[in-house]
Amino acid sequence: MERVYHTLEPWFDASSRVLMLGSMPSPKSREYGCYYGHPQNRFWTTLSAVFEEPIPPSAQERRLFVLRHHIALWDVLESCEIRGAQDASICAETPNDLSRILEVAPIQAIFTTGTKAKQLYDRLLLPQYHMEAIALPSTSPANRRWGTAQRLLSAYANIKQYL
């Protein structure tokens, strides 16, 4: 186990209406400087399919993609102890301060990208911000039990009703 600190700034602007929260960026995401940066993660493939657009290739283009669609990206945790990228090993958590986003952007809905992110949000942030989060399935390569790309697309398409 090692203590890991969040190294990515939140991606948002004053027009963001949906906030999508993971748990903590994976080692690959931190290395690439991009949310959901692991090449096998299905987040960008899924989100691109939701909006019927090509997958943005670079971190900068991905940031512009979510901002253009009024989506904010960040994570529940500012720091934690974790083994590699294993969400199940997360402990000794310190939550992020969501007011950085919520005081600037008219967020209509919060989504978590995975079960662990939802559990962490409910325990650490819901009591402070009083906005229920809607759990989406994880797009991590470790979460193949969720099945087909079509199932992920159907789940993630729900964000559009808040945009």
Coordinates of N, CA, C and O in Angstrom, one line a residue:
M1 N 0.9 -1.2 0.0 CA 0.0 0.0 0.0 C 0.9 1.2 0.0 O 1.9 1.3 0.7
E2 N 0.5 2.2 -0.8 CA 1.2 3.5 -0.7 C 0.2 4.6 -0.7 O -1.0 4.5 -1.1
R3 N 0.6 5.7 -0.1 CA -0.2 6.9 0.0 C -0.1 7.6 -1.4 O 1.0 7.9 -1.9
V4 N -1.3 7.8 -2.0 CA -1.3 8.4 -3.3 C -2.1 9.8 -3.2 O -3.1 9.8 -2.6
Y5 N -1.6 10.8 -3.9 CA -2.2 12.1 -3.9 C -2.7 12.4 -5.3 O -2.1 12.0 -6.3
H6 N -3.9 13.0 -5.4 CA -4.5 13.3 -6.7 C -3.6 14.4 -7.4 O -3.4 15.4 -6.8
T7 N -3.2 14.1 -8.6 CA -2.3 15.1 -9.3 C -3.0 15.8 -10.5 O -2.4 16.6 -11.1
L8 N -4.2 15.4 -10.8 CA -4.9 16.0 -11.9 C -5.9 17.1 -11.4 O -6.6 16.9 -10.5
E9 N -5.9 18.3 -12.1 CA -6.8 19.3 -11.8 C -8.2 18.9 -12.3 O -8.3 18.1 -13.3
P10 N -9.3 19.3 -11.6 CA -10.6 19.0 -12.1 C -10.8 19.7 -13.5 O -10.3 20.8 -13.7
W11 N -11.5 19.0 -14.3 CA -11.9 19.6 -15.7 C -13.3 20.1 -15.6 O -14.3 19.3 -15.5
F12 N -13.5 21.4 -15.6 CA -14.8 22.0 -15.6 C -14.8 23.4 -16.0 O -13.7 24.0 -16.1
D13 N -15.9 24.0 -16.3 CA -16.0 25.4 -16.5 C -17.4 25.9 -16.0 O -18.2 25.1 -15.5
A14 N -17.7 27.1 -16.2 CA -19.0 27.7 -15.7 C -20.2 27.2 -16.4 O -21.3 27.4 -16.0
S15 N -20.0 26.4 -17.5 CA -21.2 25.8 -18.2 C -21.3 24.3 -17.9 O -22.2 23.7 -18.5
S16 N -20.5 23.7 -17.1 CA -20.6 22.3 -16.8 C -21.9 22.1 -16.0 O -22.3 22.7 -15.0
R17 N -22.7 21.1 -16.5 CA -24.0 20.7 -15.9 C -24.0 19.3 -15.3 O -24.9 19.0 -14.5
V18 N -23.1 18.5 -15.7 CA -23.0 17.1 -15.1 C -21.6 17.0 -14.6 O -20.6 17.3 -15.2
L19 N -21.5 16.4 -13.4 CA -20.2 16.1 -12.7 C -20.0 14.6 -12.7 O -20.9 13.9 -12.1
M20 N -19.0 14.1 -13.3 CA -18.7 12.7 -13.3 C -17.4 12.5 -12.4 O -16.4 13.1 -12.6
L21 N -17.6 11.6 -11.4 CA -16.5 11.4 -10.4 C -16.1 9.9 -10.4 O -16.9 9.0 -10.3
G22 N -14.8 9.7 -10.5 CA -14.2 8.4 -10.3 C -13.8 8.4 -8.8 O -14.1 9.3 -8.0
S23 N -13.0 7.3 -8.5 CA -12.5 7.2 -7.1 C -11.2 8.0 -7.0 O -11.1 9.0 -6.3
M24 N -10.2 7.5 -7.7 CA -8.8 8.1 -7.7 C -8.2 7.7 -9.1 O -8.4 6.6 -9.5
P25 N -7.5 8.6 -9.7 CA -6.8 8.3 -11.0 C -5.9 7.1 -10.8 O -5.1 7.0 -9.8
S26 N -5.9 6.2 -11.8 CA -5.0 5.1 -11.8 C -3.6 5.5 -12.0 O -3.3 6.7 -12.4
P27 N -2.6 4.7 -11.7 CA -1.2 5.0 -12.0 C -1.0 5.5 -13.5 O -0.3 6.4 -13.8
K28 N -1.7 4.8 -14.5 CA -1.6 5.2 -15.9 C -2.2 6.5 -16.1 O -1.6 7.3 -16.9
S29 N -3.3 6.8 -15.5 CA -3.9 8.1 -15.7 C -3.0 9.2 -15.2 O -2.9 10.3 -15.8
R30 N -2.5 9.0 -14.0 CA -1.5 10.0 -13.4 C -0.3 10.1 -14.3 O 0.1 11.2 -14.6
E31 N 0.2 9.0 -14.9 CA 1.3 9.1 -15.7 C 1.0 9.9 -17.0 O 1.8 10.7 -17.5
Y32 N -0.1 9.7 -17.6 CA -0.5 10.3 -18.8 C -1.1 11.7 -18.6 O -1.3 12.5 -19.6
G33 N -1.4 12.1 -17.4 CA -2.0 13.4 -17.1 C -3.4 13.5 -17.6 O -3.8 14.6 -18.0
C34 N -4.1 12.4 -17.7 CA -5.5 12.4 -18.3 C -6.4 11.5 -17.5 O -6.0 10.3 -17.2
Y35 N -7.6 12.0 -17.3 CA -8.6 11.1 -16.7 C -8.9 9.9 -17.6 O -9.0 10.0 -18.8
Y36 N -9.0 8.7 -16.9 CA -9.3 7.5 -17.6 C -8.3 7.2 -18.7 O -8.6 6.9 -19.9
G37 N -7.0 7.4 -18.4 CA -5.9 7.4 -19.3 C -5.4 6.0 -19.7 O -4.7 5.9 -20.7
H38 N -5.8 5.0 -19.0 CA -5.3 3.7 -19.3 C -5.8 3.3 -20.7 O -7.0 3.5 -21.0
P39 N -5.0 2.8 -21.6 CA -5.4 2.6 -23.0 C -6.5 1.6 -23.1 O -7.3 1.6 -24.1
Q40 N -6.7 0.7 -22.1 CA -7.8 -0.3 -22.2 C -9.1 0.2 -21.5 O -10.1 -0.5 -21.5
N41 N -9.0 1.3 -20.8 CA -10.2 1.8 -20.2 C -11.2 2.3 -21.3 O -10.9 2.9 -22.2
R42 N -12.5 1.9 -21.0 CA -13.5 2.1 -22.1 C -14.3 3.5 -21.9 O -15.2 3.7 -22.6
F43 N -13.8 4.3 -21.0 CA -14.5 5.6 -20.7 C -14.6 6.4 -22.0 O -15.7 6.9 -22.3
W44 N -13.5 6.7 -22.6 CA -13.5 7.6 -23.8 C -14.2 7.0 -25.0 O -14.9 7.7 -25.7
T45 N -14.1 5.7 -25.1 CA -14.8 5.0 -26.2 C -16.3 5.1 -26.0 O -17.1 5.4 -26.9
T46 N -16.7 4.9 -24.7 CA -18.2 5.0 -24.4 C -18.7 6.4 -24.5 O -19.8 6.6 -25.1
L47 N -18.0 7.4 -23.9 CA -18.5 8.7 -24.0 C -18.5 9.2 -25.4 O -19.5 9.9 -25.8
S48 N -17.6 8.8 -26.3 CA -17.6 9.2 -27.7 C -18.8 8.6 -28.4 O -19.4 9.3 -29.2
A49 N -19.1 7.4 -28.0 CA -20.3 6.8 -28.6 C -21.6 7.4 -28.2 O -22.5 7.6 -29.0
V50 N -21.7 7.9 -26.9 CA -22.8 8.6 -26.4 C -23.1 9.8 -27.3 O -24.2 10.1 -27.6
F51 N -22.0 10.6 -27.6 CA -22.2 11.8 -28.4 C -21.9 11.6 -29.9 O -21.9 12.6 -30.6
E52 N -21.8 10.4 -30.3 CA -21.6 10.1 -31.7 C -20.5 10.9 -32.3 O -20.7 11.6 -33.4
E53 N -19.3 10.9 -31.7 CA -18.2 11.7 -32.1 C -16.9 10.8 -32.1 O -16.9 9.8 -31.3
P54 N -15.9 11.1 -32.8 CA -14.6 10.3 -32.7 C -14.0 10.4 -31.3 O -14.2 11.5 -30.6
I55 N -13.2 9.4 -31.0 CA -12.6 9.5 -29.7 C -11.5 10.5 -29.7 O -10.6 10.5 -30.6
P56 N -11.5 11.5 -28.8 CA -10.4 12.5 -28.8 C -9.1 11.8 -28.4 O -9.0 11.1 -27.4
P57 N -8.0 12.1 -29.3 CA -6.8 11.4 -29.0 C -5.9 11.8 -27.9 O -5.2 11.0 -27.3
S58 N -5.9 13.1 -27.6 CA -5.0 13.6 -26.6 C -5.7 14.1 -25.4 O -6.9 14.3 -25.4
A59 N -4.9 14.3 -24.3 CA -5.5 14.8 -23.0 C -6.2 16.1 -23.2 O -7.3 16.3 -22.8
Q60 N -5.5 17.0 -23.9 CA -6.1 18.3 -24.2 C -7.4 18.3 -25.0 O -8.4 18.9 -24.7
E61 N -7.4 17.4 -26.0 CA -8.7 17.2 -26.8 C -9.8 16.6 -26.0 O -10.9 16.9 -26.2
R62 N -9.4 15.7 -25.1 CA -10.4 15.0 -24.2 C -11.0 16.1 -23.2 O -12.2 16.1 -23.0
R63 N -10.1 16.9 -22.7 CA -10.6 18.0 -21.8 C -11.6 18.9 -22.6 O -12.7 19.2 -22.1
L64 N -11.3 19.3 -23.8 CA -12.1 20.2 -24.6 C -13.4 19.4 -24.9 O -14.5 20.0 -25.0
F65 N -13.4 18.1 -25.2 CA -14.5 17.3 -25.5 C -15.5 17.4 -24.4 O -16.7 17.7 -24.6
V66 N -15.1 17.1 -23.1 CA -16.1 17.1 -22.0 C -16.6 18.5 -21.7 O -17.8 18.6 -21.5
L67 N -15.7 19.5 -21.8 CA -16.2 20.9 -21.6 C -17.2 21.3 -22.6 O -18.3 21.9 -22.3
R68 N -17.0 20.9 -23.9 CA -18.0 21.2 -25.0 C -19.3 20.6 -24.7 O -20.4 21.1 -25.1
H69 N -19.3 19.4 -24.0 CA -20.6 18.7 -23.7 C -21.1 19.0 -22.3 O -22.0 18.3 -21.8
H70 N -20.5 20.0 -21.7 CA -21.0 20.5 -20.4 C -20.8 19.5 -19.3 O -21.6 19.4 -18.3
I71 N -19.7 18.7 -19.4 CA -19.4 17.7 -18.4 C -18.1 18.1 -17.6 O -17.2 18.6 -18.2
A72 N -18.2 18.0 -16.3 CA -17.0 18.2 -15.4 C -16.5 16.8 -15.0 O -17.3 15.9 -14.8
L73 N -15.2 16.7 -15.0 CA -14.6 15.4 -14.5 C -13.7 15.7 -13.3 O -12.9 16.7 -13.3
W74 N -13.8 14.8 -12.3 CA -12.9 14.9 -11.2 C -13.0 13.5 -10.5 O -13.5 12.6 -11.1
D75 N -12.6 13.5 -9.3 CA -12.6 12.2 -8.5 C -13.1 12.5 -7.1 O -12.9 13.7 -6.6
V76 N -13.6 11.5 -6.4 CA -14.1 11.7 -5.1 C -12.9 12.0 -4.1 O -13.0 12.8 -3.2
L77 N -11.7 11.4 -4.4 CA -10.6 11.4 -3.4 C -9.5 12.4 -3.8 O -9.1 12.4 -4.9
E78 N -9.1 13.1 -2.8 CA -7.9 13.9 -2.9 C -6.6 13.1 -2.7 O -5.6 13.3 -3.3
S79 N -6.7 12.1 -1.7 CA -5.6 11.2 -1.4 C -6.2 10.0 -0.7 O -7.3 10.0 -0.2
C80 N -5.4 8.9 -0.8 CA -5.8 7.7 -0.1 C -4.6 6.8 -0.1 O -3.6 7.0 -0.7
E81 N -4.7 5.7 0.6 CA -3.8 4.6 0.5 C -4.4 3.6 -0.4 O -5.6 3.3 -0.3
I82 N -3.6 3.1 -1.4 CA -4.1 2.2 -2.4 C -3.0 1.3 -2.9 O -1.9 1.7 -2.9
R83 N -3.4 0.1 -3.3 CA -2.4 -0.8 -3.9 C -2.6 -0.8 -5.4 O -3.7 -1.2 -5.9
G84 N -1.7 -0.2 -6.1 CA -1.8 0.0 -7.6 C -3.0 0.7 -8.0 O -3.2 1.9 -7.6
A85 N -3.9 0.1 -8.8 CA -5.1 0.7 -9.2 C -6.3 0.0 -8.7 O -7.4 0.1 -9.2
Q86 N -6.1 -0.8 -7.6 CA -7.2 -1.6 -7.1 C -8.1 -0.8 -6.1 O -7.8 -0.6 -5.0
D87 N -9.2 -0.4 -6.6 CA -10.2 0.3 -5.8 C -10.5 -0.4 -4.5 O -10.8 0.2 -3.5
A88 N -10.6 -1.7 -4.6 CA -11.0 -2.5 -3.4 C -10.0 -2.3 -2.3 O -10.4 -2.5 -1.1
S89 N -8.8 -1.9 -2.5 CA -7.8 -1.7 -1.5 C -7.8 -0.3 -0.9 O -7.0 -0.1 0.1
I90 N -8.6 0.6 -1.4 CA -8.6 2.0 -0.9 C -8.9 2.1 0.6 O -9.9 1.5 1.0
C91 N -8.1 2.8 1.3 CA -8.4 3.1 2.7 C -7.7 4.4 3.1 O -7.0 5.0 2.2
A92 N -7.9 4.9 4.3 CA -7.4 6.2 4.8 C -7.6 7.3 3.8 O -6.7 8.0 3.4
E93 N -8.9 7.5 3.4 CA -9.3 8.4 2.4 C -9.4 9.9 2.9 O -9.8 10.1 4.0
T94 N -9.0 10.8 2.0 CA -9.3 12.2 2.2 C -10.1 12.7 1.0 O -9.6 12.5 -0.2
P95 N -11.3 13.2 1.1 CA -12.1 13.6 0.0 C -11.7 14.9 -0.6 O -11.1 15.7 0.0
N96 N -12.0 15.1 -1.9 CA -11.8 16.3 -2.6 C -12.9 17.3 -2.1 O -13.9 17.0 -1.6
D97 N -12.6 18.6 -2.3 CA -13.5 19.7 -2.0 C -14.3 20.0 -3.2 O -13.8 20.8 -4.1
L98 N -15.5 19.5 -3.3 CA -16.3 19.7 -4.5 C -16.8 21.1 -4.7 O -17.3 21.5 -5.7
S99 N -16.7 21.9 -3.6 CA -17.2 23.3 -3.7 C -16.4 24.0 -4.8 O -16.9 25.0 -5.4
R100 N -15.2 23.6 -5.1 CA -14.4 24.2 -6.2 C -15.2 24.2 -7.5 O -15.1 25.1 -8.3
I101 N -16.0 23.1 -7.7 CA -16.8 23.0 -8.9 C -18.2 23.5 -8.7 O -18.8 24.3 -9.4
L102 N -18.8 23.1 -7.6 CA -20.2 23.4 -7.3 C -20.5 24.9 -7.1 O -21.6 25.3 -7.4
E103 N -19.5 25.7 -6.7 CA -19.7 27.1 -6.6 C -19.6 27.9 -7.9 O -19.9 29.1 -7.9
V104 N -19.1 27.2 -8.9 CA -18.8 27.9 -10.2 C -19.8 27.4 -11.3 O -20.3 28.2 -12.1
A105 N -20.1 26.1 -11.3 CA -20.9 25.5 -12.3 C -22.3 25.1 -11.9 O -22.4 24.7 -10.7
P106 N -23.3 25.2 -12.7 CA -24.7 24.9 -12.4 C -24.9 23.4 -12.6 O -25.6 22.9 -13.4
I107 N -24.2 22.6 -11.7 CA -24.3 21.1 -11.8 C -25.7 20.7 -11.5 O -26.3 21.0 -10.5
Q108 N -26.3 19.9 -12.5 CA -27.6 19.4 -12.4 C -27.7 17.9 -11.9 O -28.7 17.5 -11.3
A109 N -26.6 17.2 -12.1 CA -26.5 15.8 -11.7 C -25.0 15.4 -11.4 O -24.1 15.9 -12.1
I110 N -24.9 14.5 -10.5 CA -23.6 13.9 -10.2 C -23.6 12.4 -10.5 O -24.6 11.8 -10.1
F111 N -22.7 12.0 -11.3 CA -22.6 10.5 -11.6 C -21.2 10.0 -11.1 O -20.2 10.7 -11.1
T112 N -21.2 8.8 -10.6 CA -20.0 8.2 -10.2 C -19.7 7.1 -11.3 O -20.6 6.4 -11.8
T113 N -18.4 6.9 -11.6 CA -18.0 5.9 -12.6 C -17.5 4.7 -11.9 O -16.3 4.4 -11.8
G114 N -18.4 4.0 -11.3 CA -18.0 2.7 -10.6 C -18.6 2.6 -9.2 O -19.0 3.6 -8.6
T115 N -18.7 1.4 -8.7 CA -19.3 1.1 -7.4 C -18.5 1.7 -6.3 O -19.1 2.3 -5.3
K116 N -17.2 1.6 -6.3 CA -16.4 2.1 -5.2 C -16.5 3.6 -5.2 O -16.6 4.2 -4.1
A117 N -16.5 4.3 -6.3 CA -16.7 5.8 -6.3 C -18.0 6.2 -5.7 O -18.1 7.1 -4.9
K118 N -19.0 5.4 -5.9 CA -20.4 5.7 -5.4 C -20.3 5.5 -3.8 O -20.9 6.3 -3.1
Q119 N -19.7 4.4 -3.4 CA -19.7 4.1 -2.0 C -18.9 5.2 -1.3 O -19.3 5.7 -0.2
L120 N -17.7 5.6 -1.8 CA -16.9 6.7 -1.3 C -17.7 8.0 -1.2 O -17.7 8.8 -0.3
Y121 N -18.4 8.3 -2.4 CA -19.1 9.6 -2.4 C -20.2 9.6 -1.4 O -20.3 10.6 -0.6
D122 N -21.0 8.5 -1.3 CA -22.1 8.5 -0.3 C -21.6 8.6 1.1 O -22.2 9.3 1.9
R123 N -20.5 8.1 1.4 CA -19.9 8.1 2.8 C -19.2 9.4 3.1 O -19.4 10.0 4.2
L124 N -18.4 10.0 2.2 CA -17.6 11.1 2.4 C -18.1 12.5 2.0 O -17.8 13.5 2.6
L125 N -18.9 12.5 0.9 CA -19.3 13.7 0.3 C -20.8 14.0 0.4 O -21.2 15.2 0.5
L126 N -21.7 13.0 0.3 CA -23.1 13.2 0.3 C -23.5 14.0 1.6 O -24.3 14.9 1.5
P127 N -23.0 13.7 2.8 CA -23.5 14.4 3.9 C -23.1 15.9 3.9 O -23.8 16.7 4.5
Q128 N -22.1 16.3 3.1 CA -21.7 17.7 3.0 C -22.5 18.4 1.9 O -22.9 19.6 2.1
Y129 N -22.7 17.8 0.8 CA -23.2 18.5 -0.4 C -24.7 18.2 -0.7 O -25.3 18.9 -1.4
H130 N -25.2 17.1 -0.1 CA -26.6 16.8 -0.2 C -27.2 16.7 -1.6 O -28.3 17.0 -1.9
M131 N -26.3 16.2 -2.5 CA -26.7 15.9 -3.9 C -26.5 14.4 -4.1 O -25.3 14.0 -4.0
E132 N -27.5 13.7 -4.3 CA -27.4 12.3 -4.6 C -26.6 12.0 -5.8 O -26.7 12.8 -6.8
A133 N -25.8 11.0 -5.8 CA -25.0 10.6 -7.0 C -25.6 9.4 -7.7 O -26.2 8.5 -7.0
I134 N -25.6 9.4 -9.0 CA -26.1 8.2 -9.7 C -24.9 7.4 -10.1 O -24.0 7.9 -10.8
A135 N -24.9 6.1 -9.8 CA -23.8 5.2 -10.1 C -23.9 4.7 -11.5 O -24.9 4.2 -12.0
L136 N -22.8 4.9 -12.2 CA -22.6 4.3 -13.5 C -21.6 3.1 -13.4 O -20.8 3.1 -12.5
P137 N -21.7 2.1 -14.3 CA -20.7 1.1 -14.2 C -19.3 1.6 -14.5 O -19.1 2.5 -15.3
S138 N -18.3 0.9 -13.9 CA -16.9 1.3 -14.2 C -16.5 0.9 -15.6 O -17.0 -0.1 -16.1
T139 N -15.7 1.7 -16.2 CA -15.2 1.4 -17.6 C -13.8 0.9 -17.5 O -13.2 0.7 -18.5
S140 N -13.4 0.6 -16.3 CA -12.0 0.0 -16.1 C -11.9 -1.3 -16.8 O -12.8 -2.1 -16.9
P141 N -10.6 -1.6 -17.3 CA -10.4 -2.9 -17.9 C -10.6 -4.1 -16.9 O -10.9 -5.2 -17.3
A142 N -10.6 -3.8 -15.6 CA -10.8 -4.8 -14.6 C -12.3 -5.1 -14.5 O -12.6 -6.2 -13.9
N143 N -13.2 -4.3 -15.0 CA -14.6 -4.5 -14.9 C -15.2 -5.1 -16.2 O -16.1 -4.5 -16.8
R144 N -14.8 -6.2 -16.6 CA -15.4 -6.9 -17.8 C -16.7 -7.6 -17.5 O -17.4 -7.9 -18.4
R145 N -17.0 -7.7 -16.2 CA -18.3 -8.4 -15.9 C -19.5 -7.6 -16.4 O -20.6 -8.1 -16.5
W146 N -19.3 -6.3 -16.6 CA -20.4 -5.5 -17.0 C -20.8 -5.7 -18.5 O -21.8 -5.3 -19.0
G147 N -19.9 -6.5 -19.2 CA -20.3 -7.0 -20.5 C -20.0 -6.0 -21.6 O -19.0 -5.4 -21.7
T148 N -21.0 -6.0 -22.5 CA -20.7 -5.4 -23.8 C -20.6 -3.9 -23.8 O -21.1 -3.2 -22.9
A149 N -20.1 -3.4 -24.9 CA -20.0 -2.0 -25.1 C -21.4 -1.4 -25.2 O -21.6 -0.2 -24.7
Q150 N -22.3 -2.1 -25.7 CA -23.7 -1.6 -25.8 C -24.3 -1.4 -24.5 O -25.0 -0.4 -24.3
R151 N -24.0 -2.3 -23.5 CA -24.6 -2.1 -22.2 C -24.0 -0.8 -21.5 O -24.7 -0.1 -20.8
L152 N -22.7 -0.6 -21.7 CA -22.1 0.6 -21.1 C -22.7 1.8 -21.8 O -23.0 2.8 -21.1
L153 N -22.8 1.8 -23.1 CA -23.4 2.9 -23.8 C -24.8 3.2 -23.3 O -25.1 4.4 -23.1
S154 N -25.6 2.2 -23.1 CA -27.0 2.5 -22.6 C -26.9 3.1 -21.2 O -27.7 4.0 -20.9
A155 N -26.0 2.7 -20.3 CA -25.9 3.3 -19.0 C -25.4 4.7 -19.1 O -26.0 5.6 -18.4
Y156 N -24.4 5.0 -19.8 CA -23.8 6.3 -19.9 C -24.7 7.3 -20.7 O -24.6 8.5 -20.4
A157 N -25.5 6.8 -21.5 CA -26.4 7.7 -22.3 C -27.3 8.5 -21.3 O -27.9 9.5 -21.7
N158 N -27.5 8.0 -20.1 CA -28.4 8.7 -19.2 C -27.9 10.0 -18.8 O -28.7 10.9 -18.3
I159 N -26.6 10.3 -19.0 CA -26.1 11.7 -18.6 C -26.8 12.7 -19.5 O -26.9 13.9 -19.1
K160 N -27.2 12.4 -20.7 CA -27.6 13.4 -21.7 C -28.9 14.1 -21.2 O -29.1 15.2 -21.6
Q161 N -29.7 13.4 -20.4 CA -30.9 14.1 -19.9 C -30.7 15.3 -19.0 O -31.6 16.1 -18.8
Y162 N -29.4 15.4 -18.5 CA -29.1 16.5 -17.6 C -28.3 17.6 -18.3 O -27.9 18.6 -17.7
L163 N -28.0 17.4 -19.6 CA -27.2 18.4 -20.3 C -28.0 19.4 -21.1 O -29.1 19.3 -21.4

